[in-house]
Structures are given as C-alpha cells and as structure tokens.
C-alpha cells in the first residue's frame, strides 16, 4: 500500500478525556525495504483504526486555546472545547459558590443561561489545507443556538444540540496563522421564549411553563436541547451553552467516512432456547456513510472492509454524490462457525468484532477510515395476539433476542449530570456496570435527556444491556413548523447513523409520554385535539419514524412510551387508553395507595416505568448543604424536592408503615428520615417488581398478564435531590439498589398476602429447567431469632417460567393463631415469613426473601441493638481487590439493617432483615483501605433505632394524622 500525505498527529487531551489532534512535524514516505518505517506506519494506522477515529486527510493546526466571553465583555476567560460555559466559569472561579450543585446555585447561577456567550479561537491554516477541494469545519455537537463566523463571515448556524454540523469554510479561510473562528451563542432561555412567543401567535404549543415545584425555566420544548436542562421533577435548571463534542477542521478531495451501518441476518432459523455452540452463517450488510468533497457527481476509489481477523476485502467502488453525501453499500456472507452470537446479560457472552472500513481514492493519495465494534444477534418486539382466537384479549409486547423470548429487567436512565461535559467515561461505565451487576438486561434512555455518549453504548454492548432508545421528546407538545421539522430531520440522521451499529440497541422510540399527554389532556390541548393530533403524527410518525426506519430497518420502532404499540397505530397513534393493560407498555405511579401491599398495580404487558421517591443518603446530601438545611421541613429540602407534593407523599408512605421521626431539629432524626424514605422506596419497588415478574407466565380471563418487562424509574441521579433513583449522584447505592439485586435475581421466590392466605410464587429466567429444589417457608416471630414453624415443598422449575407454587393458609397451614399470639396484638404484627429455595447440593438458588404481613410500626418488634463485631481483610475477590468481611451482630430480630461507610464501595447485602444473631457481609471497597479506616467510619442501624418512647410520643403530638399511634404502639412505649 502506498500512502502519501500521512501525517503523524500529536494529541492534546482535555479533562474529559477527549482529544484534539495536531499535525506533527514528521512526514513518513514509504521507501522500498524500509521495514522499520513500514512497521511504525502500520502501528500508527492500527492505532488510528482501533481508536475508532477517522483518519483525516488534513487537519488544521493548533486550535486548542479558546476564549470565552459574554456580550458586554464583562467576562473574558479561557474556554474549553469540548465543554460548556458553566464549566469554564467554574474553572475560572467566576462561579465560586463551592461545589457546582451547592445549595441554591441552580438559582444563583441562572444569569449564565440568560446571557449570550462567544467561544473564539484563532486557526493556523496552510496552503496544503486550502488546496483541497472541500474544507469544512465539523462540529459533532453544538449546544445549541449559535452563529459560526470565520474571519468575520457567517459560515453557518446551529439550533440543535443533537445535530452534527458541517460548515464549508474554504472560501473564508486564508493561508495565515490568524484566521478567526467565533461561535456566538444566543441564550437558550431567550431563544426558547422567543420561539414560544412566535409560535403562540399562531397557536400555543404547551406546556406554557414547567410546574413551579421544578424551580425551572419555561419552554424547553421550543429548543432542541436536553429537555431536562431547563429542570425536571428530579433535577435542576442549568441551561448550558458551548461546543459540547469534538470538532475538526478538515480538508479533503474525495470522501470522508462519517458513520457505519451494520446489519447481520442469520441464514438459518435460530432455536427458541439459547444454544451456545451454535454459530450460524450470517448475511452481512455494511453501509458506509460518507461526506463528499463535491456537492454532486460520480467518482470511484476503494473501500477495504475488515471484520476482526475473520474477513477482509478491498472493494473497488464507484459512487454517486448527492448534496455532499455518498452512501456505499457492501454485502457479504459469513460461514457457519466464523462468529459467535452476542447475548444480553444473563443469557450468554457478548463477543464483539472490530469492523473497520478504509476508504482510499483511486490513486490512493487520500484515505479515511473508521472502526466500530459490532455484534451478531437479532432483536424483535413481538406483538402477536396473546390468544389468536380472542383478539380482544390484546397483544404481547415481548422482546426476543436471537429468537429467545426474554423478560426485560432494568431501569430508566436520565443524564448523569446536567452538564454533559462533567460526565466521565469512567462514571458512565460504572453506572452501567452497577446495573449489570444487579442482573439488569435492559435500560431505557429516556426522552428528556440526551442521546448518550459513545462510551455509554460501548459499555452497554460489552455488558449485554439492551437499550430502549427514546428520541429526545418528553412530556410536552412540540412545534411542527418547517424549521423545527428540518432540524429534527438532521437530528435523526445524526443520531441513527451514529448509533445504529451498536448491538445493544433494542429499539427506537419516538417520545416519552406524549401520546398519553395528548389523550389525557395534560396540557389543556383537548379543545384543539385535532390540531395537536395532526402535529403529533407529523412529527413522530411522518418525520421521526419514517426517517429512522429508512436509516435503520434492523430494529423495531415504537412511537411513544407508554403506548399500545400496534394498537395505538390502529387508533391513529393516540389510543383511547394509552395505559391499556392489554397492549404495549405502561407507566404506573400511584403515591397514595399502600405501596407495600401491591394493590392496584396494573397487570400490564410491559412496565416501562414505575417508581417512588426517596432522598439520597446524608453523606451525599451533606456535600452540597449546610447544617440549617438538615431538617426535612427546611427550605433547602423543599427547594430540592421538585415533584409537586413530593414531601407530603413521601411522609404519607413513611408514616403508613413506620414511625415518622419528629421534627426536633436534630441530625439524628434527619438521618432517620432519609433512611426511612429509602426503606419505603426499596420495599415499594420490590413489591411492584415482584408483582410484574410473577405475571410473566399467566393470563387472566380479561386477557391481562404475560408481563414481559419491568423497568423501574429511575437508575441514576442528576444531582443530590429527592428522586426516584436507585443510585445516588456520585454512585452510592440506595437501599433500592441493594434490593434490586435480589428482586432481579434470575430465580426468585415471591411471597404475598391475600385475605387469610400466604401465596408463594417461584420465578425463573433461566434458560434451563431446574430440578430437585426445596422451597422452605419459615414462620418467624419478631421476638425470637429461631423460626416457629417451617414449611417445605419439593419443586422443579421450568425454564423461563413464573409459577404459583403454594397457598398457605395463615391459620390452618401456618398455625398463626397459636404461634403468633401476643396479648392484644394481631397475629400479622407478631409474625413474618422468610423463604429460601435450596438446590440438591444445599446452595441457595434464589436469594432469601421475606414478607411482613403487617406494618413494621405496628409490629411486636423488640428494640434491636445491632453492632459490628469484627471487620477483617482485605482479601482479593472478583468484586474487589480490597474485600473485607464485616460481621454484624444482633441479639434480636432486626429489620432493614443498614450499613454505611465513608469509603466508596458496596456491601454484599444491605437493608436486610436480620434473623440470625450474626450476619456475615462483605464490603467490596473501590479503593485501597484498611480495617482501621473502615472501623472508624462504619455505622450500622436498624428500624428500631429510628424511634423511642419519646420520639413516638412527640411525633404523635406533632402530627396526629401521619403518626397516629396504633394500639400496638402502646407496647413500644414501654420497650
Ligand atoms: C415519568 C417520567 C419522567 C418523570 C417521572 C417521575 O413520567 O417519564 O418524566 O420524571 O415520571 O415523575
């Protein structure tokens, strides 16, 4: 291969890990026999390919130093690209009130979003660059509304954070070291307000503003930008501005590879049960999307395709350019045995293959390449009728990967920070790994955030997490003027092309909750329903869907979530009841029912959202608050509670089951309140998730059942505030996350209580039958550490089955009337049950589970003194190089035993019900630490630590409604 013009680039990396490349001074030329140089060159090439970056024909010289200034010149400082205004102002100490998220900074720093900002730099351009046919500035992401000026001339504009912009600049550059480049940003807040007002002259596209509880900014729906950056019911408003992704100045004469499309269709029917020895043959299509140097015309060259060390071929190609774009398509076949299949988490491995395309023009004077990793699998969203003889019973909403039907276990993803530039690849990976560690196999990237970073999807590919990818439209009506539709078209093109090759992407979806919003008149649209309905179809069906499917016919597209899927389509995309349990997916929130008993939960086909709020731990909150905030009724707590009525709902739920601590201003009662909220959330989502998993194999007479997915709301947090997250901002696990590891386990025993019966289910997601199991259900009294009765049953579990295994009558089978007697107490307040599922070899097949018949606040529960008896270690385990053994002791039954340490890491179990006098828990530290350090920071508590005679009495006088004393509390008064 002869390569001319090959430049060696030096790299300058920014804090976010992204790198800009500068041409270095050395130029290699192939000399016959100079094998050393050839080797170096091959290494450079290999490095370029493996790093997945385009090998540019030419790149402009050093452009790493930027200036950031505001309109009136009162702020001028060094800027960072990629980056954003808030981050630059923080670095320069213009924003100097402590941590970025400190206390009321979201309000105090709002002025930033109300200003116009300019990023400017100077470009060195040489004659070589300008000698190319086309010279363009390429921005992978501009946030959001800007004018781009080169040497004072307007070369283009931007109005969509999710679009890749390419501006022709050849005519505006000069051979000089002082070409100016300015990107002038208009305030996103002002722009959105202006767009709203212009639109309103015709008709209003609501909502007119966010709920006041959001403490946010209005009109996010009028700007194509992270919708949640204007605030959400779990997050603050920090509408950012800046060049948030990589950029380049490039000159070229033929083609520049931009994206790779990959499709692989098995050439044989796949079995319905995974066969890991099967390596079928595949029909592969690779399409290479290129930016051409000319606007139109025909030309030729070669494209070398390689797939790992399995396939490599140089294709001589000719192509046609239309509007500066060329698409080159290649088909080939992989024989049986050549590649292994990719599987979701829990179903097999995730082999990924490096697919590289290398473009060369006819005389091989110019090259461009790109490399991505691909996987071999099929995906399908099955929507067949559940009973073909009774179509009125509705349709399935079942995911099939590689022809295997799978229950989707997972959660919803929101942006990991309101400023995308603050999210490191490590943090993204950590969060996704944390989901995979709790058996999640599906995550929904929710439509009010961003199309996530490349590293997000790369990690999902590696971990086997399927991605339900929303388009970025959420909880609003949207405009449909031509400019808006044009920019959305560009957005879909950018994002579908960028992400298409990832095996993890399961499906594309049009929006979050906008079908439901329209049907149920959330924003007062009912008087002009026809208008908004037509707009809805124009945007999501005729624009987003058509284009997405045109670009990627390899996976399903659903128009909304929740929706009735095919049924919604048949009802002209706005179903009579988008929440129907017979079709599609459902979002279910009910903050007023007793969340621990499961009444009222819909028997849906697919639960794509459900959740309850809690607060993060005190350790997380105290990083951004001060002492006066540490009280559940403080102004700060209300400031960080964005969900309307959230504080009251949380208090109601805590008070339903536990003793709400008094408002006595002490740190202890504040910390107790945070802990109780997390118990409530963990128990509520446990109850609901188990309900959905129990429904996997059953269909009731109404046609409800065959539930195929449970994605709770929400996995992660954007800041330290009240939210539905299971992982706190920063990465600490809430109690819910510990619980998710159990309720998402491949096999679970699930217990619930109906009238006088204890019902027992076993659920298995395994792909093989499990034989010779023993189910044990132990009846315990709260005041004893040994069980008072034990029920046993032999079981076998079929693959992928939820099975009803026993009904135990509380009186006849469990003898609770005699065994659970205690004075005036109800039997369900004296006893509870614990289940185990044991394999023939004695190991636990499912995690231990429990059911409290009654409410802990009414329970005959003695005070437990839980202590740490020893900590030893560290030892090396697969989970951590610094694994410690923590022995926890209690002489009495203890509920919701909660361990905390300052050190980052996770416990093997937490929030658990402690029956034995000793529990052995592992602590997987994320960093090197010692037994002494852990001893000095570890704390442990259980439920009875949160109340005492005094606090119950005090709380009762403070708020009779929420904390009214049950007759049983009288006993507690004397414990
Ligand atoms: C759902 C989501 C989000 C919201 C969450 C909690 O409806 O789609 O918009 O944050 O509920 O209210």
CSV table of N, CA, C and O in Angstrom, one decimal, residues 759-815:
chain,number,residue,atom,x,y,z
A,759,UNK,N,-49.5,-16.5,49.7
A,759,UNK,CA,-49.3,-17.1,48.3
A,759,UNK,C,-47.8,-17.1,48.0
A,759,UNK,O,-47.1,-16.1,48.3
A,760,UNK,N,-47.4,-18.1,47.4
A,760,UNK,CA,-46.0,-18.3,47.1
A,760,UNK,C,-45.8,-18.6,45.6
A,760,UNK,O,-46.4,-19.5,45.1
A,761,UNK,N,-44.9,-17.8,45.0
A,761,UNK,CA,-44.6,-18.0,43.6
A,761,UNK,C,-43.1,-18.2,43.5
A,761,UNK,O,-42.3,-17.7,44.3
A,762,UNK,N,-42.7,-18.9,42.5
A,762,UNK,CA,-41.3,-19.0,42.1
A,762,UNK,C,-41.2,-18.6,40.7
A,762,UNK,O,-42.0,-18.9,39.8
A,763,UNK,N,-40.1,-17.8,40.4
A,763,UNK,CA,-40.0,-17.2,39.0
A,763,UNK,C,-38.5,-17.5,38.6
A,763,UNK,O,-37.6,-17.3,39.3
A,764,UNK,N,-38.4,-18.1,37.4
A,764,UNK,CA,-37.1,-18.3,36.9
A,764,UNK,C,-36.9,-17.7,35.5
A,764,UNK,O,-37.8,-17.9,34.6
A,765,UNK,N,-35.8,-17.0,35.3
A,765,UNK,CA,-35.5,-16.5,34.0
A,765,UNK,C,-34.4,-17.4,33.3
A,765,UNK,O,-33.9,-17.1,32.3
A,766,UNK,N,-34.1,-18.5,34.0
A,766,UNK,CA,-33.0,-19.3,33.5
A,766,UNK,C,-33.5,-20.0,32.2
A,766,UNK,O,-34.7,-20.2,32.0
A,767,UNK,N,-32.6,-20.4,31.4
A,767,UNK,CA,-33.0,-21.0,30.1
A,767,UNK,C,-33.0,-22.5,30.2
A,767,UNK,O,-33.3,-23.2,29.2
A,768,UNK,N,-32.7,-23.0,31.3
A,768,UNK,CA,-32.8,-24.4,31.6
A,768,UNK,C,-33.7,-24.7,32.7
A,768,UNK,O,-33.9,-23.9,33.6
A,769,UNK,N,-34.3,-25.9,32.7
A,769,UNK,CA,-35.1,-26.3,33.8
A,769,UNK,C,-34.2,-26.5,35.0
A,769,UNK,O,-33.0,-26.8,34.9
A,770,UNK,N,-34.8,-26.3,36.2
A,770,UNK,CA,-34.0,-26.6,37.4
A,770,UNK,C,-34.8,-27.7,38.2
A,770,UNK,O,-36.0,-27.5,38.6
A,771,UNK,N,-34.2,-28.8,38.5
A,771,UNK,CA,-34.8,-29.9,39.2
A,771,UNK,C,-34.4,-29.9,40.6
A,771,UNK,O,-33.5,-29.2,41.1
A,772,UNK,N,-35.1,-30.8,41.4
A,772,UNK,CA,-34.7,-31.1,42.8
A,772,UNK,C,-34.5,-29.9,43.6
A,772,UNK,O,-33.5,-29.7,44.3
A,773,UNK,N,-35.5,-29.0,43.7
A,773,UNK,CA,-35.4,-27.8,44.5
A,773,UNK,C,-36.3,-28.1,45.8
A,773,UNK,O,-37.3,-28.8,45.7
A,774,UNK,N,-35.9,-27.4,46.8
A,774,UNK,CA,-36.7,-27.5,48.0
A,774,UNK,C,-37.1,-26.0,48.4
A,774,UNK,O,-36.2,-25.2,48.6
A,775,UNK,N,-38.3,-25.8,48.4
A,775,UNK,CA,-38.8,-24.5,48.9
A,775,UNK,C,-39.0,-24.6,50.4
A,775,UNK,O,-39.7,-25.5,50.9
A,776,UNK,N,-38.5,-23.6,51.1
A,776,UNK,CA,-38.7,-23.6,52.5
A,776,UNK,C,-39.3,-22.2,52.9
A,776,UNK,O,-38.8,-21.2,52.4
A,777,UNK,N,-40.4,-22.3,53.6
A,777,UNK,CA,-41.0,-21.0,54.1
A,777,UNK,C,-41.0,-21.1,55.6
A,777,UNK,O,-41.7,-22.0,56.2
A,778,UNK,N,-40.3,-20.3,56.3
A,778,UNK,CA,-40.2,-20.3,57.7
A,778,UNK,C,-41.1,-19.2,58.3
A,778,UNK,O,-41.0,-18.0,57.9
A,779,UNK,N,-41.8,-19.6,59.3
A,779,UNK,CA,-42.6,-18.6,60.0
A,779,UNK,C,-41.8,-18.1,61.2
A,779,UNK,O,-41.2,-18.9,62.0
A,780,UNK,N,-41.6,-16.8,61.4
A,780,UNK,CA,-40.8,-16.3,62.5
A,780,UNK,C,-41.7,-15.3,63.3
A,780,UNK,O,-42.6,-14.7,62.8
A,781,UNK,N,-41.3,-15.3,64.6
A,781,UNK,CA,-41.9,-14.2,65.5
A,781,UNK,C,-40.8,-13.1,65.5
A,781,UNK,O,-39.6,-13.4,65.5
A,782,UNK,N,-41.3,-11.9,65.6
A,782,UNK,CA,-40.4,-10.8,65.7
A,782,UNK,C,-39.5,-10.8,67.0
A,782,UNK,O,-38.5,-10.3,67.1
A,783,UNK,N,-40.1,-11.5,68.0
A,783,UNK,CA,-39.3,-11.5,69.3
A,783,UNK,C,-38.5,-12.8,69.5
A,783,UNK,O,-38.1,-13.1,70.6
A,784,UNK,N,-38.2,-13.5,68.4
A,784,UNK,CA,-37.4,-14.7,68.6
A,784,UNK,C,-36.5,-14.8,67.4
A,784,UNK,O,-36.8,-14.4,66.2
A,785,UNK,N,-35.3,-15.4,67.6
A,785,UNK,CA,-34.4,-15.5,66.4
A,785,UNK,C,-34.4,-16.9,65.8
A,785,UNK,O,-33.7,-17.1,64.8
A,786,UNK,N,-35.3,-17.8,66.3
A,786,UNK,CA,-35.4,-19.1,65.5
A,786,UNK,C,-36.9,-19.2,65.1
A,786,UNK,O,-37.8,-18.6,65.7
A,787,UNK,N,-37.0,-19.9,64.0
A,787,UNK,CA,-38.4,-19.9,63.4
A,787,UNK,C,-39.3,-20.7,64.3
A,787,UNK,O,-38.9,-21.6,65.0
A,788,UNK,N,-40.6,-20.4,64.2
A,788,UNK,CA,-41.6,-21.2,65.0
A,788,UNK,C,-42.3,-22.3,64.2
A,788,UNK,O,-42.9,-23.2,64.7
A,789,UNK,N,-42.1,-22.2,62.9
A,789,UNK,CA,-42.7,-23.2,62.0
A,789,UNK,C,-42.0,-23.2,60.7
A,789,UNK,O,-41.6,-22.1,60.2
A,790,UNK,N,-41.9,-24.3,60.1
A,790,UNK,CA,-41.2,-24.4,58.8
A,790,UNK,C,-42.0,-25.2,57.8
A,790,UNK,O,-42.4,-26.3,58.2
A,791,UNK,N,-42.2,-24.7,56.7
A,791,UNK,CA,-43.0,-25.4,55.6
A,791,UNK,C,-42.0,-25.7,54.5
A,791,UNK,O,-41.2,-24.9,54.1
A,792,UNK,N,-42.1,-27.0,54.0
A,792,UNK,CA,-41.2,-27.4,52.9
A,792,UNK,C,-41.9,-28.0,51.8
A,792,UNK,O,-42.9,-28.7,52.0
A,793,UNK,N,-41.4,-27.8,50.6
A,793,UNK,CA,-42.1,-28.4,49.4
A,793,UNK,C,-41.0,-28.7,48.4
A,793,UNK,O,-40.1,-27.8,48.2
A,794,UNK,N,-41.1,-29.8,47.7
A,794,UNK,CA,-40.2,-30.1,46.6
A,794,UNK,C,-40.7,-29.4,45.4
A,794,UNK,O,-41.9,-29.4,45.1
A,795,UNK,N,-39.8,-29.0,44.6
A,795,UNK,CA,-40.2,-28.2,43.4
A,795,UNK,C,-39.3,-28.5,42.2
A,795,UNK,O,-38.1,-28.8,42.4
A,796,UNK,N,-39.8,-28.3,41.0
A,796,UNK,CA,-38.9,-28.2,39.8
A,796,UNK,C,-39.4,-27.0,39.1
A,796,UNK,O,-40.5,-26.6,39.2
A,797,UNK,N,-38.4,-26.3,38.5
A,797,UNK,CA,-38.8,-25.0,37.8
A,797,UNK,C,-38.5,-25.2,36.3
A,797,UNK,O,-37.3,-25.6,36.0
A,798,UNK,N,-39.4,-24.9,35.5
A,798,UNK,CA,-39.2,-25.0,34.1
A,798,UNK,C,-38.4,-23.7,33.7
A,798,UNK,O,-38.5,-22.7,34.4
A,799,UNK,N,-37.7,-23.8,32.5
A,799,UNK,CA,-37.0,-22.6,32.0
A,799,UNK,C,-38.0,-21.5,31.8
A,799,UNK,O,-39.2,-21.7,31.4
A,800,UNK,N,-37.6,-20.2,32.1
A,800,UNK,CA,-38.4,-19.0,31.8
A,800,UNK,C,-39.8,-19.2,32.2
A,800,UNK,O,-40.8,-19.1,31.4
A,801,UNK,N,-40.0,-19.4,33.5
A,801,UNK,CA,-41.4,-19.7,34.0
A,801,UNK,C,-41.6,-18.9,35.3
A,801,UNK,O,-40.7,-18.9,36.2
A,802,UNK,N,-42.8,-18.4,35.4
A,802,UNK,CA,-43.3,-17.9,36.7
A,802,UNK,C,-44.4,-18.8,37.2
A,802,UNK,O,-45.4,-19.0,36.4
A,803,UNK,N,-44.2,-19.4,38.4
A,803,UNK,CA,-45.2,-20.5,38.7
A,803,UNK,C,-45.7,-20.2,40.1
A,803,UNK,O,-44.9,-19.9,41.0
A,804,UNK,N,-47.0,-20.4,40.2
A,804,UNK,CA,-47.6,-20.4,41.5
A,804,UNK,C,-47.3,-21.7,42.2
A,804,UNK,O,-47.7,-22.7,41.7
A,805,UNK,N,-46.7,-21.6,43.4
A,805,UNK,CA,-46.3,-22.9,44.0
A,805,UNK,C,-47.0,-23.3,45.3
A,805,UNK,O,-47.1,-24.5,45.6
A,806,UNK,N,-47.6,-22.4,46.0
A,806,UNK,CA,-48.2,-22.8,47.2
A,806,UNK,C,-49.2,-21.7,47.7
A,806,UNK,O,-48.9,-20.5,47.6
A,807,UNK,N,-50.3,-22.1,48.3
A,807,UNK,CA,-51.1,-21.3,49.1
A,807,UNK,C,-51.0,-21.8,50.6
A,807,UNK,O,-51.3,-23.0,50.8
A,808,UNK,N,-50.6,-21.0,51.5
A,808,UNK,CA,-50.5,-21.4,52.9
A,808,UNK,C,-51.5,-20.6,53.7
A,808,UNK,O,-51.3,-19.3,53.8
A,809,UNK,N,-52.5,-21.2,54.2
A,809,UNK,CA,-53.5,-20.5,55.0
A,809,UNK,C,-52.8,-20.1,56.3
A,809,UNK,O,-52.2,-20.9,57.0
A,810,UNK,N,-53.0,-18.9,56.7
A,810,UNK,CA,-52.3,-18.4,57.9
A,810,UNK,C,-52.7,-19.1,59.1
A,810,UNK,O,-51.9,-19.2,60.1
A,811,UNK,N,-53.9,-19.6,59.2
A,811,UNK,CA,-54.4,-20.2,60.4
A,811,UNK,C,-54.2,-21.7,60.3
A,811,UNK,O,-53.7,-22.4,61.2
A,812,UNK,N,-54.7,-22.3,59.2
A,812,UNK,CA,-54.7,-23.8,59.1
A,812,UNK,C,-53.3,-24.3,58.8
A,812,UNK,O,-52.8,-25.2,59.4
A,813,UNK,N,-52.6,-23.7,57.8
A,813,UNK,CA,-51.3,-24.2,57.5
A,813,UNK,C,-50.1,-23.6,58.3
A,813,UNK,O,-49.2,-24.3,58.6
A,814,UNK,N,-50.2,-22.4,58.7
A,814,UNK,CA,-49.1,-21.8,59.4
A,814,UNK,C,-49.4,-21.7,60.9
A,814,UNK,O,-48.5,-21.2,61.7
A,815,UNK,N,-50.6,-22.1,61.3
A,815,UNK,CA,-50.9,-22.0,62.8
A,815,UNK,C,-50.7,-20.7,63.4
A,815,UNK,O,-50.2,-20.6,64.6
